[in-house]
Amino acid sequence: MTYYYPVGRHTGPPHLVGIMLSMCSSCAVQETALHDCSGLGKAKALLVSLGLNPTEQDCALVKNVCSAVSMRSAMLCAAGLAAVASRIKNNHHDPLGRITVGVDGSVYKTNPKFGEHLNEALKELAPGCQIKFLVSEDGSGKGTAIVTAVAQRLADQRQLIDKILEPFIMTQAKLKEIQKRMRNEMEIGLQKCMQPEAIVKMLPTFVRATPNGTERGEFLALDLGGTNFRVLYTHVGIKNEGGVQMKSKTFELPTEKIQGTGEELFDHIVNCITEFQKENNLQGKRLPLGFTFSFPCKQNSLDQGILITWTKGFSASGCVGEDVVGLLREAAFRKQNSDFYVIALVNDTVGTMMSCGYDDPACEVGLIVGTGTNACYMEEMKNVELLDGDDGLMCINMEWGAFGDNGCLDDIFTSFDQDVDNHSINPGKQRYEKMISGMYLGEIVRQVLIKLTKEKVLFGGRISEKLNTRGLFPTKFLSSIESDTLGLLQVRSILDQLGLKSTCDDTVLVKEVCTTVSRRAAQLCASGIAAVVEKIRENRGLEHLGITVGVDGTLYKLHPHFAGVVKKTVKMLAPECEVRFHLSEDGSGKGAALITAVACRIAGAEPLPA
């Protein structure tokens, strides 16, 4: 008995299953005996031909044996078909379970009771399926021709899929070139005469050192980087006796605040700080505060930063071009809260580096890969032309999300990236970020799925209303889809949410698209990190560099393969560097407190209030 499944896509019911039931020579006895209902003459004739002298009772018994064996055969065949039919029904989400079984073979065609027993057993074993049988009249020769035609169609289809996904494939040569271009933009950003026009801004943060474990004190921290923000109270003690202890609370930033006036935004922030101080009995304690501010700023000192532009959907008026710390101090004055004073303003990437640096002294690079992406690192002061002095180190906030805004990445910017860019809130800006970060990857995948559907490769060529709606394929779908098991149940569930009826082939291809897009994102991110660590190695004239990258961000943390691809690619692109990745467990808020603690340590005493 042989089962076969037709190759190719079935766009609608009924679904087809093939079955071959052939008769061996011994089965002829069964077939003849079962046909013989009058006097058992044929059964007797067959037994005589075998050299036997049967009685009428012998003939009846042989007939019963044949009937039992035939019935068992039909039952076993039905069990297998029921399993296949149920699987097809579940795969295709067809409540009626309409399935046609193409059947060939002499057992089915000539055995008078086999088909009847088979149908009866299937009704019991697969009651939710409507199964009918279609007998093949032309044999397997015709089927072979059809299979060949289907195989050719699938080969053409695969070629089309490869053509659509090919622009996302990053070869080692491409990645090396991107690494080279990032390095070039870094050098431009560090030069005083060229920095105003630089796309990778390379902003000095005035953070001159990472934690060494001797920091002490009590600090407040404010972590602002999205529609939610945190206020933290941090106690920094002896590292091997408790280290950093924190209390924190997350507050919401309503849309009317982030898109209203700057005065309304910062008044709301101070109100939240005051609420936190009351809840934790901190009123009357005038504590130094570190402010993690995840937007591009030109810093003139550790506690002064001029906002260059809002990102991440913020548009509070009257802030761009103003000192962020000054805006916070003015709001504290208006709200009559004098129980804190700002010591340090830092980017969230710098906060991540400092937080991880407390645990690992070799951490000199910070990386954020979440809603957005950015990096920072410790640069030699002699290379920072924007500032006077050649001694020591300076943490540089790269603002690398804008890499490519001058067209240097146009050769890898796909039509899908272009569509996402055109419909973003900042067209032509942050192009590197739009190929890497969580805010955009889901939208890139959605565009690819639409293209494949229009080419009739996916979903039978039918685009649902939800799939056609921007923003309805969030990047968290990628993580769920790529972490799915062989059953691909999560993929089917997500496609159901999008109103898409999917086949097994559809779910496999959707997973391939997600993997291709996210892999490119991780490889592009790794190219940037490779440029950074290679620069540090060459700065110090080392043949080999051991260094740690502190990392935060939901995409890096939650995606099942992103971190692994980053590590593997960095190793390939920067073989002279041993790069370790340290995951931040406490976020950049802890880092803001530690920067404040380091500033106090370097000052030798608690700084005077500003």
Tab-separated table of N, CA and C in Angstrom, residues 195-258:
chain	number	residue	atom	x	y	z
A	195	GLN	N	32.606	68.251	11.237
A	195	GLN	CA	31.551	67.746	12.114
A	195	GLN	C	30.180	68.356	11.849
A	196	PRO	N	30.064	69.664	11.549
A	196	PRO	CA	28.724	70.222	11.322
A	196	PRO	C	27.963	69.532	10.188
A	197	GLU	N	28.668	69.009	9.202
A	197	GLU	CA	28.027	68.354	8.076
A	197	GLU	C	27.989	66.835	8.226
A	198	ALA	N	28.568	66.319	9.292
A	198	ALA	CA	28.659	64.863	9.463
A	198	ALA	C	27.275	64.272	9.694
A	199	ILE	N	27.067	63.059	9.172
A	199	ILE	CA	25.792	62.375	9.425
A	199	ILE	C	25.873	61.527	10.690
A	200	VAL	N	27.037	60.935	10.966
A	200	VAL	CA	27.279	60.261	12.241
A	200	VAL	C	27.938	61.312	13.129
A	201	LYS	N	27.177	61.880	14.044
A	201	LYS	CA	27.565	63.134	14.694
A	201	LYS	C	28.746	63.014	15.649
A	202	MET	N	28.970	61.834	16.255
A	202	MET	CA	30.122	61.633	17.145
A	202	MET	C	30.177	62.711	18.226
A	203	LEU	N	29.135	62.754	19.047
A	203	LEU	CA	28.974	63.826	20.032
A	203	LEU	C	29.709	63.505	21.328
A	204	PRO	N	30.622	64.376	21.785
A	204	PRO	CA	31.259	64.172	23.091
A	204	PRO	C	30.217	64.251	24.209
A	205	THR	N	30.316	63.347	25.183
A	205	THR	CA	29.333	63.309	26.277
A	205	THR	C	29.884	63.887	27.581
A	206	PHE	N	31.177	64.166	27.608
A	206	PHE	CA	31.873	64.649	28.807
A	206	PHE	C	31.904	63.604	29.920
A	207	VAL	N	31.649	62.357	29.553
A	207	VAL	CA	31.881	61.233	30.448
A	207	VAL	C	33.313	60.767	30.183
A	208	ARG	N	34.183	60.896	31.192
A	208	ARG	CA	35.608	60.674	30.980
A	208	ARG	C	36.103	59.344	31.531
A	209	ALA	N	35.224	58.632	32.269
A	209	ALA	CA	35.671	57.375	32.881
A	209	ALA	C	34.471	56.477	33.133
A	210	THR	N	34.722	55.195	33.237
A	210	THR	CA	33.694	54.219	33.597
A	210	THR	C	33.850	53.872	35.083
A	211	PRO	N	32.868	53.252	35.700
A	211	PRO	CA	32.955	52.946	37.142
A	211	PRO	C	34.143	52.036	37.462
A	212	ASN	N	34.762	52.277	38.635
A	212	ASN	CA	35.868	51.399	39.070
A	212	ASN	C	35.557	50.655	40.364
A	213	GLY	N	34.322	50.804	40.863
A	213	GLY	CA	33.918	50.068	42.055
A	213	GLY	C	34.089	50.827	43.353
A	214	THR	N	34.692	52.015	43.304
A	214	THR	CA	34.895	52.777	44.542
A	214	THR	C	33.832	53.860	44.737
A	215	GLU	N	32.868	53.936	43.830
A	215	GLU	CA	31.837	54.964	43.922
A	215	GLU	C	30.923	54.698	45.124
A	216	ARG	N	30.478	55.783	45.770
A	216	ARG	CA	29.607	55.689	46.944
A	216	ARG	C	28.556	56.788	46.888
A	217	GLY	N	27.411	56.546	47.522
A	217	GLY	CA	26.452	57.621	47.688
A	217	GLY	C	25.025	57.243	47.350
A	218	GLU	N	24.115	58.212	47.531
A	218	GLU	CA	22.710	58.074	47.203
A	218	GLU	C	22.390	59.035	46.064
A	219	PHE	N	21.634	58.531	45.080
A	219	PHE	CA	21.399	59.325	43.881
A	219	PHE	C	19.981	59.097	43.371
A	220	LEU	N	19.453	60.106	42.680
A	220	LEU	CA	18.243	59.958	41.888
A	220	LEU	C	18.642	59.796	40.430
A	221	ALA	N	17.800	59.151	39.667
A	221	ALA	CA	18.024	59.022	38.230
A	221	ALA	C	16.695	59.132	37.513
A	222	LEU	N	16.742	59.716	36.340
A	222	LEU	CA	15.571	59.868	35.490
A	222	LEU	C	15.908	59.268	34.136
A	223	ASP	N	15.092	58.325	33.691
A	223	ASP	CA	15.358	57.595	32.441
A	223	ASP	C	14.220	57.877	31.465
A	224	LEU	N	14.473	58.762	30.491
A	224	LEU	CA	13.452	59.189	29.539
A	224	LEU	C	13.870	58.798	28.130
A	225	GLY	N	13.060	57.925	27.499
A	225	GLY	CA	13.439	57.499	26.154
A	225	GLY	C	12.262	57.076	25.299
A	226	GLY	N	11.045	57.121	25.852
A	226	GLY	CA	9.880	56.682	25.089
A	226	GLY	C	8.614	57.183	25.748
A	227	THR	N	7.510	56.562	25.453
A	227	THR	CA	6.233	57.008	26.011
A	227	THR	C	6.075	56.648	27.484
A	228	ASN	N	6.975	55.803	28.000
A	228	ASN	CA	7.070	55.547	29.434
A	228	ASN	C	8.445	55.992	29.912
A	229	PHE	N	8.541	56.444	31.122
A	229	PHE	CA	9.853	56.791	31.675
A	229	PHE	C	9.910	56.387	33.143
A	230	ARG	N	11.132	56.280	33.656
A	230	ARG	CA	11.328	55.789	35.022
A	230	ARG	C	12.010	56.847	35.883
A	231	VAL	N	11.619	56.854	37.141
A	231	VAL	CA	12.342	57.591	38.169
A	231	VAL	C	12.938	56.562	39.113
A	232	LEU	N	14.219	56.714	39.463
A	232	LEU	CA	14.910	55.729	40.283
A	232	LEU	C	15.599	56.391	41.468
A	233	TYR	N	15.619	55.663	42.579
A	233	TYR	CA	16.464	56.016	43.726
A	233	TYR	C	17.529	54.931	43.821
A	234	THR	N	18.789	55.328	43.839
A	234	THR	CA	19.891	54.379	43.784
A	234	THR	C	20.858	54.615	44.946
A	235	HIS	N	21.163	53.525	45.640
A	235	HIS	CA	22.190	53.570	46.682
A	235	HIS	C	23.390	52.781	46.195
A	236	VAL	N	24.510	53.460	46.062
A	236	VAL	CA	25.737	52.822	45.584
A	236	VAL	C	26.657	52.599	46.780
A	237	GLY	N	26.944	51.329	47.052
A	237	GLY	CA	27.818	50.988	48.165
A	237	GLY	C	29.020	50.189	47.713
A	238	ILE	N	29.670	49.531	48.665
A	238	ILE	CA	30.838	48.715	48.338
A	238	ILE	C	30.406	47.593	47.404
A	239	LYS	N	31.170	47.412	46.339
A	239	LYS	CA	30.749	46.528	45.244
A	239	LYS	C	30.478	45.098	45.714
A	240	ASN	N	31.355	44.559	46.563
A	240	ASN	CA	31.182	43.167	46.997
A	240	ASN	C	30.321	43.045	48.253
A	241	GLU	N	29.670	44.155	48.641
A	241	GLU	CA	28.783	44.122	49.798
A	241	GLU	C	27.430	44.753	49.458
A	242	GLY	N	26.868	44.312	48.391
A	242	GLY	CA	25.547	44.818	47.989
A	242	GLY	C	25.579	45.646	46.735
A	243	GLY	N	26.671	46.370	46.496
A	243	GLY	CA	26.808	47.134	45.269
A	243	GLY	C	25.713	48.168	45.099
A	244	VAL	N	25.027	48.109	43.976
A	244	VAL	CA	23.989	49.082	43.641
A	244	VAL	C	22.620	48.525	44.014
A	245	GLN	N	21.894	49.262	44.839
A	245	GLN	CA	20.535	48.895	45.213
A	245	GLN	C	19.594	49.988	44.704
A	246	MET	N	18.464	49.556	44.121
A	246	MET	CA	17.599	50.523	43.455
A	246	MET	C	16.134	50.317	43.799
A	247	LYS	N	15.412	51.428	43.791
A	247	LYS	CA	13.959	51.441	43.765
A	247	LYS	C	13.557	52.277	42.553
A	248	SER	N	12.525	51.867	41.867
A	248	SER	CA	12.131	52.631	40.691
A	248	SER	C	10.625	52.573	40.491
A	249	LYS	N	10.127	53.496	39.706
A	249	LYS	CA	8.714	53.515	39.327
A	249	LYS	C	8.614	54.012	37.893
A	250	THR	N	7.767	53.356	37.119
A	250	THR	CA	7.558	53.741	35.728
A	250	THR	C	6.309	54.605	35.617
A	251	PHE	N	6.434	55.695	34.889
A	251	PHE	CA	5.329	56.629	34.674
A	251	PHE	C	5.001	56.704	33.185
A	252	GLU	N	3.765	57.016	32.890
A	252	GLU	CA	3.335	57.151	31.503
A	252	GLU	C	3.470	58.595	31.049
A	253	LEU	N	3.854	58.765	29.795
A	253	LEU	CA	3.853	60.079	29.174
A	253	LEU	C	2.707	60.130	28.170
A	254	PRO	N	1.623	60.791	28.492
A	254	PRO	CA	0.486	60.856	27.564
A	254	PRO	C	0.872	61.572	26.264
A	255	THR	N	0.176	61.227	25.215
A	255	THR	CA	0.453	61.816	23.903
A	255	THR	C	0.365	63.334	23.942
A	256	GLU	N	-0.601	63.863	24.688
A	256	GLU	CA	-0.744	65.323	24.725
A	256	GLU	C	0.451	66.003	25.379
A	257	LYS	N	1.217	65.261	26.175
A	257	LYS	CA	2.424	65.826	26.786
A	257	LYS	C	3.605	65.808	25.816
A	258	ILE	N	3.790	64.667	25.129
A	258	ILE	CA	4.960	64.561	24.248
A	258	ILE	C	4.766	65.322	22.943
